[in-house]
Structures are given as structure tokens and as C-alpha cells.
XYZ file of C-alpha atoms in Angstrom:
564
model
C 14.730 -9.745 -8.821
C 16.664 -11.168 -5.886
C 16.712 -9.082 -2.454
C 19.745 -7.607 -1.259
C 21.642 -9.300 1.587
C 21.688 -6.103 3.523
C 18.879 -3.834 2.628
C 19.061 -0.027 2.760
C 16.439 1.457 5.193
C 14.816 4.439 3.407
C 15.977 7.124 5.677
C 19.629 6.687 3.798
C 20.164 8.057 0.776
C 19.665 5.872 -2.349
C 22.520 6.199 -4.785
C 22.531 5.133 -8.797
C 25.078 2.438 -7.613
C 23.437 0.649 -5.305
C 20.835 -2.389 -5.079
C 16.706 -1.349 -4.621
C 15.728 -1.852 -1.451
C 13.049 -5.074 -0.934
C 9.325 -3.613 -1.049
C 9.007 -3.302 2.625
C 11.432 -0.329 2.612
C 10.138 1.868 -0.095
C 8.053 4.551 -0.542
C 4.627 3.672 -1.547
C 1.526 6.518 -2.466
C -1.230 6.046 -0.035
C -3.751 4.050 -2.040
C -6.596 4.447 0.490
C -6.513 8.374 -0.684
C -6.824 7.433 -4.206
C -9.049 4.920 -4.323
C -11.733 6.158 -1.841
C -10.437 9.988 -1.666
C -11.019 11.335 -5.058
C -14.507 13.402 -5.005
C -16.285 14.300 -9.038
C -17.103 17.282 -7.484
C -16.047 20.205 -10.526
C -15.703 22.873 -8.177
C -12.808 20.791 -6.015
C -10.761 20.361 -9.229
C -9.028 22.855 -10.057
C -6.879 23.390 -13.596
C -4.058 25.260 -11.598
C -3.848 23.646 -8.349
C -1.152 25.970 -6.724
C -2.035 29.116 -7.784
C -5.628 28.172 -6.785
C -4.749 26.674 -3.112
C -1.909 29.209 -1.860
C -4.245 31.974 -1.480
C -7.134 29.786 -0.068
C -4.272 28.526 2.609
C -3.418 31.806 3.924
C -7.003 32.627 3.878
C -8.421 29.395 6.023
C -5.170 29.768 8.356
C -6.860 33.355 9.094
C -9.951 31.690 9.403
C -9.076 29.100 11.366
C -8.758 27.716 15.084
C -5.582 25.748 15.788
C -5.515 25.229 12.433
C -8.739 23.583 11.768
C -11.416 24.227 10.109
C -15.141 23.327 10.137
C -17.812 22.709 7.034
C -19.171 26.155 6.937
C -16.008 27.663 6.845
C -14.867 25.194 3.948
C -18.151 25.581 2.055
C -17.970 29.725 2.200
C -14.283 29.208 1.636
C -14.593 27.131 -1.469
C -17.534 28.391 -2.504
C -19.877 24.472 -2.128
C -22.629 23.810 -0.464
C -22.759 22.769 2.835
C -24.089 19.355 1.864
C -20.625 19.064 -0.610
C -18.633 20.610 2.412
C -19.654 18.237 5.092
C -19.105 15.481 2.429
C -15.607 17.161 1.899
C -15.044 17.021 5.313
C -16.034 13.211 5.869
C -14.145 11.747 3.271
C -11.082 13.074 3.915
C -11.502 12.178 7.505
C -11.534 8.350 6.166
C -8.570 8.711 4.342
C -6.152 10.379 7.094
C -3.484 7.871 8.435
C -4.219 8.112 12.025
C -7.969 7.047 13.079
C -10.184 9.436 14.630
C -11.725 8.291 17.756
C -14.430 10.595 17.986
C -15.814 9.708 14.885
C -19.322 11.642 14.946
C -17.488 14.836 16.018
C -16.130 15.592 13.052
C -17.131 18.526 12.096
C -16.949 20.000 16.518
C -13.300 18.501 15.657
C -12.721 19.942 11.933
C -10.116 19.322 9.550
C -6.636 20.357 9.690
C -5.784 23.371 7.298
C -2.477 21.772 5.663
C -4.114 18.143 5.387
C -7.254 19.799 3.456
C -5.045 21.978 0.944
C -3.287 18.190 0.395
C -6.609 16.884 -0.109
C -7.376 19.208 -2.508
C -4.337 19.176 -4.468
C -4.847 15.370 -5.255
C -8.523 16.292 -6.671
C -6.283 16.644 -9.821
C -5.542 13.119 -10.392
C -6.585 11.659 -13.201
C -7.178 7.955 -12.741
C -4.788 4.784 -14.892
C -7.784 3.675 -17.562
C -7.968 -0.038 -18.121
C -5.554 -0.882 -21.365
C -7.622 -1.658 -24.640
C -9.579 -5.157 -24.855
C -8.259 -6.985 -28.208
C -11.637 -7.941 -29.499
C -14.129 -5.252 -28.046
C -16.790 -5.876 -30.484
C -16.753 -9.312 -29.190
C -18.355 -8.210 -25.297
C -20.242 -4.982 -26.981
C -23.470 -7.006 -26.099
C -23.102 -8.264 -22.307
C -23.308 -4.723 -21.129
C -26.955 -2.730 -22.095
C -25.654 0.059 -24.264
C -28.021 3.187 -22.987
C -24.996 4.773 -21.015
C -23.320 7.763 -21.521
C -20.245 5.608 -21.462
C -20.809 3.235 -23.799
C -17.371 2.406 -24.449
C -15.758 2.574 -21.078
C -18.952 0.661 -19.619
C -18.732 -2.459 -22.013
C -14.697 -2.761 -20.992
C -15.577 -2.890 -17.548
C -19.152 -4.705 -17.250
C -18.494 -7.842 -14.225
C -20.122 -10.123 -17.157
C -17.442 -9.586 -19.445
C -14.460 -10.193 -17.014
C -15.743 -12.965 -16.303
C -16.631 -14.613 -20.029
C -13.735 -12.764 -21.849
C -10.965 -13.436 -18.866
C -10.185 -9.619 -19.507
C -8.564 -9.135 -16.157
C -5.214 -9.009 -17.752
C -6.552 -5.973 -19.796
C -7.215 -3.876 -16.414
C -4.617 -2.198 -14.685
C -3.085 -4.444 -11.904
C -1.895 -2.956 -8.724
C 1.767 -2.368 -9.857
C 0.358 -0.554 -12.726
C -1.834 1.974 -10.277
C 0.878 2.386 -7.803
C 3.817 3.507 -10.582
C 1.069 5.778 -11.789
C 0.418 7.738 -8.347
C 3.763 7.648 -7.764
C 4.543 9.047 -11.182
C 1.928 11.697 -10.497
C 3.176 12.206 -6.901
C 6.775 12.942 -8.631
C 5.467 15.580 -11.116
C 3.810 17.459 -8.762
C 6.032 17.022 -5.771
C 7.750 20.527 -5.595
C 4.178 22.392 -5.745
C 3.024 19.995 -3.118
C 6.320 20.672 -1.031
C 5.372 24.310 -1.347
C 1.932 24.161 -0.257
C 3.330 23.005 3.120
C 6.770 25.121 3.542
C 7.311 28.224 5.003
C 9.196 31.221 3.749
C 12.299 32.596 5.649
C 15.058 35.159 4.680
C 17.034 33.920 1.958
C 17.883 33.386 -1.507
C 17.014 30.546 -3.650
C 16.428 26.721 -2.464
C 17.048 27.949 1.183
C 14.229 30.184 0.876
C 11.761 27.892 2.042
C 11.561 25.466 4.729
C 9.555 22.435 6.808
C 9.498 21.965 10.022
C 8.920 18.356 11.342
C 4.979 18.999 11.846
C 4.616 20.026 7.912
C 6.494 17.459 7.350
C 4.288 15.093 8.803
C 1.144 15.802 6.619
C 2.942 14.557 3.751
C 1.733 10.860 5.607
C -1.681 11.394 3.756
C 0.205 10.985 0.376
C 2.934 8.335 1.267
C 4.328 5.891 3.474
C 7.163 3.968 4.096
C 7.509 0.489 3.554
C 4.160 -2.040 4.018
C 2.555 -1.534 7.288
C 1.247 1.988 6.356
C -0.318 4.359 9.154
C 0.366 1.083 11.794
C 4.770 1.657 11.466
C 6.925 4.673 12.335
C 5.679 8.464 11.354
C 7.110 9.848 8.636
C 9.072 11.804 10.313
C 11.171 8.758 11.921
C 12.001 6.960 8.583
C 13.165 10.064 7.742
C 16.926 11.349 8.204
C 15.939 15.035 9.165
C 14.209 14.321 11.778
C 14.729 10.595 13.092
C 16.456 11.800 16.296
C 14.935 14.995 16.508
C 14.498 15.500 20.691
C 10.524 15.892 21.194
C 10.992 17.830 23.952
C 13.319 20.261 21.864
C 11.865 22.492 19.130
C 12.713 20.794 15.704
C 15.115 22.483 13.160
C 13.721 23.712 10.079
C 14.808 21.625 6.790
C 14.709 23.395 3.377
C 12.190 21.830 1.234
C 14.621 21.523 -1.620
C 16.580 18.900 0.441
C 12.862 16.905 1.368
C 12.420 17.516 -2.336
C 15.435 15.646 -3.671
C 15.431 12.995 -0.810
C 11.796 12.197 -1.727
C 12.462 12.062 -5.854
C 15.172 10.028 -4.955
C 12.736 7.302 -2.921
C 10.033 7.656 -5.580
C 12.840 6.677 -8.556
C 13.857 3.802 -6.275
C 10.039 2.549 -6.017
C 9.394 3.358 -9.743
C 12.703 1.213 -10.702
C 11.926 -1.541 -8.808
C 8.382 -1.780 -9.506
C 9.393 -1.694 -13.493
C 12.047 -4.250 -12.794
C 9.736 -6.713 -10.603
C 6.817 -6.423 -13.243
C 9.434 -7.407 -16.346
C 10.523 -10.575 -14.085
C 7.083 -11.696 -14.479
C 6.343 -10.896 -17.485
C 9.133 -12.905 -18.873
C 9.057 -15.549 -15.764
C 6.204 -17.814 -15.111
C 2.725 -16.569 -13.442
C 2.757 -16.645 -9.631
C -0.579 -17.505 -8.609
C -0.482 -15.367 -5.417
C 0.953 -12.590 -6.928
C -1.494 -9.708 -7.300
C 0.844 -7.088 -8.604
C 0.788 -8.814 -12.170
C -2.308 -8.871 -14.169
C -4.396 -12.052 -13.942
C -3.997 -15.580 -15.863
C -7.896 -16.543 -15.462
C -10.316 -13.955 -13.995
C -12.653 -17.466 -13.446
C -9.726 -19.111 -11.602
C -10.407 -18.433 -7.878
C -7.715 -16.100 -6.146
C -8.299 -15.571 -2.726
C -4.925 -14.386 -0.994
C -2.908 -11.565 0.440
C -1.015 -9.060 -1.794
C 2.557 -7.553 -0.617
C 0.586 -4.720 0.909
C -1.552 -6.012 3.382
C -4.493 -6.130 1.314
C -6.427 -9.368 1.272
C -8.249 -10.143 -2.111
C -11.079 -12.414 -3.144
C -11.472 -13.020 -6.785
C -12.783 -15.151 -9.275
C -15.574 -17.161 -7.216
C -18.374 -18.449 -9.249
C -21.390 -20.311 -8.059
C -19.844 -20.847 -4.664
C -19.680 -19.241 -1.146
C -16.906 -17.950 0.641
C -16.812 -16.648 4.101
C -13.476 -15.427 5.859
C -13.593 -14.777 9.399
C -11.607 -11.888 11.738
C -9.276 -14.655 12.466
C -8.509 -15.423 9.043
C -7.923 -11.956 7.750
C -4.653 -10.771 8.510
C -4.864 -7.237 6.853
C -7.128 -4.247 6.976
C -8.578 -3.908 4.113
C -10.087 -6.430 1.590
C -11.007 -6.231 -2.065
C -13.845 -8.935 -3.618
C -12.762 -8.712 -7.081
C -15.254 -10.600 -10.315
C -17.068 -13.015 -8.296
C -20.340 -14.092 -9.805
C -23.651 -16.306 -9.030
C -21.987 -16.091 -5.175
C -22.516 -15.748 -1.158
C -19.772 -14.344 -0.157
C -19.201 -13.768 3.781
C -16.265 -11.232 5.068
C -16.875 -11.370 9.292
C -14.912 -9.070 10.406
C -13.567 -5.968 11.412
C -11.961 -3.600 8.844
C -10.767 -0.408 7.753
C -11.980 -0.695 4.043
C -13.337 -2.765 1.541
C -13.912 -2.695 -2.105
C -16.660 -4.655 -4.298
C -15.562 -4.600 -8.263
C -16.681 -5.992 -10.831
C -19.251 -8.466 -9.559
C -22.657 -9.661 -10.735
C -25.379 -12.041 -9.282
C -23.945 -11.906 -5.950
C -24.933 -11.916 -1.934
C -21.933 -10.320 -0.303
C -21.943 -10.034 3.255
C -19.430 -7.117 4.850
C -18.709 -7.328 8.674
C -17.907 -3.671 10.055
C -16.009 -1.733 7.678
C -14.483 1.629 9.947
C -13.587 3.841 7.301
C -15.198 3.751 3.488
C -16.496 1.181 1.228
C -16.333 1.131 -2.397
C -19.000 -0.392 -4.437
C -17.678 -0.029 -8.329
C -18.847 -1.898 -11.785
C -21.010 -4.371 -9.936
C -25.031 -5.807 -11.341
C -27.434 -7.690 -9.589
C -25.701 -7.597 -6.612
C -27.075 -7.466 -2.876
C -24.618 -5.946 -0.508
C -25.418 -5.894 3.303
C -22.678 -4.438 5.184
C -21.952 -1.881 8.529
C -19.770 0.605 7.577
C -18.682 4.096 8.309
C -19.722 5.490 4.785
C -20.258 3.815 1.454
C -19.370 5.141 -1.995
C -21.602 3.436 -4.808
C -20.391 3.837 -8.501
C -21.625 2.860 -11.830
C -23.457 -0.439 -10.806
C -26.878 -1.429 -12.014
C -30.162 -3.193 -10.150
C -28.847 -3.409 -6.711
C -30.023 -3.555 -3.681
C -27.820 -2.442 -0.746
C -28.803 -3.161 3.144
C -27.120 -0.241 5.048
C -26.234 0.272 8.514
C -24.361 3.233 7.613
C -22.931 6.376 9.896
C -22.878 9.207 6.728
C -24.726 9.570 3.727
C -24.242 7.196 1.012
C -22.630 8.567 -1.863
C -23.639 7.514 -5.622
C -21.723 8.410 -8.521
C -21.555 7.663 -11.844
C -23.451 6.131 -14.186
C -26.106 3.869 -12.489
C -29.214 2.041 -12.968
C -32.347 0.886 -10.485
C -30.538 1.016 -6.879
C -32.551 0.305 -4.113
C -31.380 1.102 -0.533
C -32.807 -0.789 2.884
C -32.220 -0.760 6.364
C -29.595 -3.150 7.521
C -30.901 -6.639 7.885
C -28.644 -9.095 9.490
C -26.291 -9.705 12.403
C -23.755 -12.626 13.526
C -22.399 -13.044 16.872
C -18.946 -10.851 17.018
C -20.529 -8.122 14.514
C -21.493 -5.525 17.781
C -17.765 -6.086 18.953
C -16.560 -5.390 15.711
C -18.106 -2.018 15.124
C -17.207 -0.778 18.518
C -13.411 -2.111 17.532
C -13.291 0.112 14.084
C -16.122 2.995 15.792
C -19.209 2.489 13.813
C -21.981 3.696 16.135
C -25.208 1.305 16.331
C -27.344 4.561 16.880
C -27.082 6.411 13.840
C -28.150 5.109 10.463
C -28.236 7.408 7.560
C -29.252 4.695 5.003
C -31.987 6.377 3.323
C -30.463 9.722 2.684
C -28.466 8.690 -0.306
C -26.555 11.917 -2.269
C -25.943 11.447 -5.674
C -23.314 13.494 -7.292
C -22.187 13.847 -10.869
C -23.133 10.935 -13.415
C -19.432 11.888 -14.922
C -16.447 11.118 -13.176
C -13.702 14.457 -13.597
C -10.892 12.091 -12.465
C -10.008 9.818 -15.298
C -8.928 10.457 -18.628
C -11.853 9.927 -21.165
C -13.787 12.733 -23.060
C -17.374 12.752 -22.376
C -20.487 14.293 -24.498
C -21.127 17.671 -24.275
C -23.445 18.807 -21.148
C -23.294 15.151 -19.618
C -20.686 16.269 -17.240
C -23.497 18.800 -15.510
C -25.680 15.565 -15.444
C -26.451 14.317 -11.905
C -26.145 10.438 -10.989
C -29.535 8.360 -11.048
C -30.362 8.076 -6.832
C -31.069 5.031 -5.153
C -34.871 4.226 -4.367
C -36.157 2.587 -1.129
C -36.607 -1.041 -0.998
C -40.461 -1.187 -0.375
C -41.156 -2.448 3.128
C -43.668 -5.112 2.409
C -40.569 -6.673 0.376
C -37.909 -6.233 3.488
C -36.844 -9.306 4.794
C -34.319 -10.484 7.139
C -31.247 -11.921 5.866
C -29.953 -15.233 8.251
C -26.698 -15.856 8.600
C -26.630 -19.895 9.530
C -24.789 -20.456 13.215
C -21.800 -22.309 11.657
C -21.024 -19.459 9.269
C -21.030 -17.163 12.101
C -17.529 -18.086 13.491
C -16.779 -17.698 17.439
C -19.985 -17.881 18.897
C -18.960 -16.312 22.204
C -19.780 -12.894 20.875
C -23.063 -11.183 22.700
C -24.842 -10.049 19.563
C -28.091 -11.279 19.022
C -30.710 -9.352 16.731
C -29.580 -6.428 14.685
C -27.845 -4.173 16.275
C -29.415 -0.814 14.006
C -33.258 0.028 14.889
C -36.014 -1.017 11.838
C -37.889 2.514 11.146
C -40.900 1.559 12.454
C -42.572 0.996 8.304
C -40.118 -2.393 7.893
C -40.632 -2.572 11.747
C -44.017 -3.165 11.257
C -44.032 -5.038 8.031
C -41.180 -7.849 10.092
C -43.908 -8.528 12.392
C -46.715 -8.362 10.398
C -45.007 -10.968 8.179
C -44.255 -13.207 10.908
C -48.007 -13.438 11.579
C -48.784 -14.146 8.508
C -46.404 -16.739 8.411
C -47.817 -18.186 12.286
C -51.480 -17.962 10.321
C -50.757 -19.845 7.647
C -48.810 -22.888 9.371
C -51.972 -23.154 12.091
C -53.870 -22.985 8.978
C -52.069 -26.204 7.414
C -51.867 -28.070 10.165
C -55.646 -27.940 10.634
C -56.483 -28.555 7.292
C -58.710 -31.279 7.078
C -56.842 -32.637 3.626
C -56.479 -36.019 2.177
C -52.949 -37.328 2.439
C -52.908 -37.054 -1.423
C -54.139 -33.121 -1.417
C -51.346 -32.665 1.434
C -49.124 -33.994 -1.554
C -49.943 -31.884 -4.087
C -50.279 -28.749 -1.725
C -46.697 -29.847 -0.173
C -45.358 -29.577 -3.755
C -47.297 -26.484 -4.924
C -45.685 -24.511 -2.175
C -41.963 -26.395 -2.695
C -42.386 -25.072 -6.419
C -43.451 -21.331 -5.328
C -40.555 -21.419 -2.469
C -37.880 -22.574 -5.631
C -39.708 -19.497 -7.921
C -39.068 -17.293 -5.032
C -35.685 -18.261 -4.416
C -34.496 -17.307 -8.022
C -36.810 -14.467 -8.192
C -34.988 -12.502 -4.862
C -31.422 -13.681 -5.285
C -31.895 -15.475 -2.594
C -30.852 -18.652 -4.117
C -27.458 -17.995 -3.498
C -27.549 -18.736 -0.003
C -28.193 -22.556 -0.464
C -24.429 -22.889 -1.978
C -23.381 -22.571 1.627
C -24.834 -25.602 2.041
C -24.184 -26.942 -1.343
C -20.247 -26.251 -0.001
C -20.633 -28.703 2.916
């Protein structure tokens, strides 16, 4: 679909008669909130949102100080645990637009009262579920089948996107964004009235927003591509784009917000329909990542229309991408297999999906990371907070600020202190506020093994079922990970060792290892051997360093050098 010469900025109204505006002006859902804001959490999901949140509203604005509120008051509000409340708390905090720079204050800070009934609200949406594979009974065996969701699993396992190429059978991002935005238009006028205020009146001018309410509607949408970093909501607005901040703002009634936003959301549906049937019927755009994949073993490494950068596809390779390469936010490592994959830099969040027999190395991740569908992988990464779903026999090294969160159906995690560092990685956790001093990576909390947000009906009594935890990698097996000087990128940064503090068991295992390891080479270089017995021993111990190297994964590190 062509541009128009002169496109129409989405603060003017859109009428049947004239061209869609190009991408950068629409309205887009917030996909950070849906894809790392959505708690399984039964009690937060509620079958009648409004009538459930307009009485809790008035009653945490009573409770509240400048309209926040804390965990304790959310947990006796909502009736959770403090654990679930403080989790509450978190994750919305790393799905709000604007970044808070006080990070471990949270809960001194709170949450504000109209961004939390939002929050809420959304716990409603039911996720897009990947379209029907052709020839299911053809993958039924690359998954085990001991899960509650057999079915679901099998579509998704990493091994079968890979062998059956059945990316093009999983919703692509144009698919996910009409559907929150579909979602976003049914529910838009109990949304609307979550957030207005009643005045004297009759009818649509009965309620109204001010320019503040207005503004929380920024944790659902945004305007064109650049997201939290363009104008506020209210500028791209035309209530109140030259509203005087120094002059109280006029009231608008929510009926005219209501129609302006329907309006914007038809726009983005239309052209999002329109843009997918041009490629349907055109031919495949390589770079294009809002059209389902051609080959989910071709690899794709590029960035979408949205700022999102995406690796996909890698297989028995290594990848690394540096802060200067990366020229969005967030990242997504999509079916990679049998990989080292290196992502050095600074970001707000990541996503691992759908990836088996992989080392994946994550820089400093500021707000969440998602860990979804993946086997056999190791994942060492510095992040704010981690969400780990429905993956099987991995092992992740954490230097993490909050709990980690596992959900779903999973299978023989293991959990370790962090184990690595490159030269920039202290610089990039004070740029996105991870703090070096707290690490919460052994206090893993597992929530349902069900997940209430998508559409599938599950056995009786497994929704009550609670997700298999993560175990403790065993410190006599913790080792450092080294990532080789010319993978490390600008050298001039001042990190060197890790920048998290060993509990003192690995603590004391690292150094009683490297003893070992200073024994036995004074040990071989005194040995009074034969030159033919130095033979034999030199290739005994090249054959137990190869067994070891397929036995811990650790394999996948030589393809780095394989790659030069």
C-alpha cells in the first residue's frame, strides 16, 4: 500500500474518505503490557471487569496517598497475598511508559491508583493462539507428551519450528497487534469510564477527563513508533495539544475521547488488514516481520517497523550484537538452535522463544525478560526481573533485582548465580538501573502451571495446579562462563570480574576449583612420563575435555571460533 504524499498526523480527525496514515502516525496497543504484563494469577481476573474495579477505585482513592498505593494496601484491597501484591506491584512498574529512577523504592514510591485499575482491567485479555499446524500428527513426537498441554505444547515445542518450518502457523506481529487493538476497541468505553469523572449533566456529557486521566491511557497505547521516547499522549492529541501548563486544563467528555480513539483504532485495524493482504498476494519481504515467516531455519536477524530488533533462525552458529549495533530497545531471539548467541548491551526488554540447545548471553535488560517455549537452553543475563514460562531442562545464570517468576508448564530448571561479565556490562546496568548489590536469583516464585490468559480449555483441577520451581545449580558444578576479549566489543569499559557477589558456597567451590586445577598442572609437569605415556595421557584428557564439552552445553562456545 503506497504512503500518502501528505500524511495526516493523528491528532486530526480520520474521515472514511481519506488515505491511512503511514505506520508512524497510528495508534498502536502497548505491546510491552501484553507481552510481559499479563499475570495467571485467578484472583486478578475478573469475569466482570467494571463492575468489579469501580468500587475497588473509589475504595483505594480513600485509601490512598496522592493517589498511590503500596503492596499491603493492594494485597488487603484485592484480597492476595503480599508475596502476589508485591509481584503486582513490580510488574506493572516494568510495563509503565515512563522509567522509574528509583527502581528499588517501589513499593516507598507505590503505584498510581488509575494506572493499577488499568492494569487490572487488561488481566482480561485472552491471548491470539497460534493458527492450526496442517499435519500435527506429523511433530506429535519431538515434544515429550507428559504435559497437561499436550496439544498446545507439541504446536509450540522450539524442535518443531525448527524441523516443520511452522513459523508461518504462529501468529506474526500484525496478527497480535490487530488483536489488542481489537480487544482495546471492545472494551474501550468501560476503560474510558474507569478513568472519567462524573459532573452534572445528562447523557454523553455526563462524564469527563481531564488531561491527567487522560494521560494514563499511555499504558495501553501510543502514537506512532517511538513509544514512551515521543510526545505524551496528551500532545498528539487535539484536546489538549495546546493546553497552557501553567493553566488548569478543561475537562473533555469521554464520549468525544471515545469516538476520537475508535476512530484511530479503525484507522490502525484498516491499514494493518490492508498491509498484511499486500503481502500475502505480493512477494515475501525478507525483513519484514509483520508477515509470518518463509523458513523458520533461514536466519532473520533485523529490525521490525517498531523498534524491535529480532534474531531468528540461527542454527549451529554464534551471533553477538553489540550496544552499537542495536538501534532499538528491546530485542526478541526467536527459534535459534545448537547456538551462542551474544546480545551486549543495554535494554529495556528482551524475549527468548522458542529455542533449544542454546548459550544465550543477555547484556543488562532494565525492565523484564521473557523466557517462553525454550529446552536445553542456558541463559545468563542481568536484568531487572525475569519471567520463565513453559521451558524444559534449563539452566538460567541470574543477576536479577526481583524474584524470578515461573509459570506454566515446566520441567527440571535449575537457577545459579550470575557468572560472567564483559567490559561495558557495569555501565550498562547503571544506564537501564539494575543495581549490582541485590541479587534475588535463588528465590524463584512459581505461580500457576495454567495460564488464565489464552483461550484453550484445560482439565479439570489443573488450573489450581502450581508451576514445577526451579532447583539450584549445585555449587561443585558452578563454573564461570568467559566471554573471549574480541566478543566483548569496546574494551574501554572498567568492568572486570562480575559485578554480583558469589554466595560464599559457589564462592568457595570457584576457588577451590582453581586449586585443583593449579594441582593438577604442577602435577603434569612433574610427571616423570615417557614421551609416549605423555601421548596417550595428552589424548586421554583431550577425549574427557571433548565428553565434557557436549555433556555441559558448553560446546557451543567453540562456534565463535568456528565463525572466524
Amino acid at each position: 500500500m503506497a504512503e500518502p504524499t501528505d500524511p495526516l498526523t493523528p491528532s486530526s480527525p480520520m474521515g472514511p474518505t481519506q488515505a491511512a496514515p503511514s505506520s508512524k502516525d497510528l495508534v498502536h496497543p502497548r505491546r510491552e503490557l501484553f507481552e510481559h504484563g499479563l499475570l495467571p494469577i485467578p484472583k486478578l481476573i475478573f469475569s466482570d471487569p467494571t463492575q468489579t474495579l469501580i468500587p475497588l477505585k473509589q475504595k483505594l482513592l480513600q485509601q490512598s496517598s496522592n493517589y498511590r498505593v503500596d503492596s499491603p494496601t493492594i494485597a488487603h484491597s484485592l484480597q492476595i497475598s503480599i508475596h502476589h501484591a508485591t509481584l503486582l506491584l513490580d510488574t506493572l512498574d516494568s510495563v509503565l511508559p515512563s522509567v522509574n529512577p528509583n527502581p528499588a523504592e517501589n513499593d516507598a514510591v507505590g503505584v498510581h491508583v488509575f494506572d493499577l485499575i488499568l492494569f487490572l482491567y487488561i488481566q482480561s485479555y485472552k491471548k491470539l493462539l497460534p493458527r492450526t499446524h496442517k499435519d500435527s500428527a506429523a511433530v506429535t513426537d519431538v515434544w515429550p507428551s507428559t504435559s497437561a498441554f499436550d496439544g498446545y505444547l507439541s504446536a509450540l515445542s522450539p524442535l518443531q519450528l525448527v524441523r516443520s518450518n511452522s513459523r508461518r502457523f504462529m501468529p506474526s506481529q500484525a496478527d497480535e497487534e490487530a488483536h489488542q487493538l481489537s480487544y482495546l476497541q471492545k472494551h474501550l468505553a468501560n476503560i474510558l469510564s474507569l478513568l472519567a469523572e462524573p459532573v452534572e449533566g445528562e447523557g454523553d456529557e455526563s462524564l469527563v477527563l481531564t488531561m491527567d486521566r487522560f494521560e494514563h491511557l499511555g499504558l495501553l497505547i501510543q502514537f506512532g513508533d517511538k513509544g514512551s521516547g515521543g510526545n505524551s499522549l496528551s500532545q498528539v492529541s487535539p484536546f489538549f495539544a495546546n493546553s497552557d501548563p501553567d493553566m488548569p486544563d478543561v475537562p473533555v467528555p469521554a464520549a468525544q475521547v471515545h469516538d476520537w480513539l475508535l476512530q484511530n483504532i479503525a484507522s490502525a485495524l484498516e491499514y494493518i488488514s490492508e498491509r498484511t493482504s499486500s503481502k500475502e498476494s505480493g512477494p515475501a519481504n525478507a525483513s519484514d516481520q509483520d508477515v509470518a515467516m518463509t523458513d523458520a531455519c533461514a536466519v532473520k536477524v533485523t529490525t521490525g517497523a517498531r523498534g524491535t530488533s529480532f534474531v531468528e533462525g540461527i542454527s549451529k552458529s554464534s551471533y553477538i550484537k553489540h550496544a552499537s549495533d542495536i538501534k532499538s530497545s528491546s530485542i526478541k531471539v526467536l527459534n535459534c538452535q545448537d547456538s551462542a548467541i551474544y546480545i551486549l548491551a543495554p535494554l529495556r526488554y528482551a524475549t527468548v522463544y522458542g529455542c533449544s540447545d542454546a548459550t544465550i548471553v543477555l547484556g543488562a535488560v532494565g525492565k523484564a525478560v521473557r523466557i517462553e517455549h525454550c529446552e536445553r537452553v542456558h541463559v545468563i543475563v542481568a536484568a531487572k526481573r525475569i519471567c520463565i514460562a513453559n521451558c524444559r531442562e534449563c539452566v538460567f545464570f541470574l543477576g536479577v533485582n526481583q524474584r524470578p517468576l515461573v509459570i506454566g508448564d515446566n520441567h527440571k530448571l535449575q537457577v545459579a548465580p550470575y557468572n560472567t561479565f564483559y567490559s561495558q556490562l557495569e555501565e550498562h546496568m547503571n544506564e537501564v538501573g539494575i543495581l549490582p548489590t541485590v541479587n534475588r536469583w535463588d528465590e524463584p516464585l512459581a505461580l500457576g502451571m495454567v495460564d488464565h490468559h489464552d483461550s484453550l480449555s484445560h482439565p479439570a483441577g489443573v488450573s489450581d495446579v502450581q508451576a514445577e520451581s526451579a532447583t539450584r545449580v549445585d555449587p561443585d558444578q558452578f563454573t564461570n562462563f568467559v566471554i573471549p576479549n574480541w566478543l566483548g566489543g569496546d574494551s574501554t569499559g572498567s568492568t572486570e570480574n562480575n559485578p554480583f557477589l558469589l554466595p560464599d558456597a559457589y564462592m568457595a567451590s570457584q576457588l577451590r576449583n582453581q586449586k585443583n586445577l593449579g594441582e593438577i598442572r604442577q602435577l603434569l609437569r612433574e610427571a616423570p612420563l615417557e614421551e609416549s605415556r605423555k601421548k596417550e595421557l595428552s589424548s586421554a584428557l583431550h577425549v574427557y575435555f571433548k565428553d565434557w564439552l557436549y555433556a555441559s552445553g558448553n560446546i557451543r562456545q567453540l562456534y565463535c571460533l568456528l565463525g572466524e
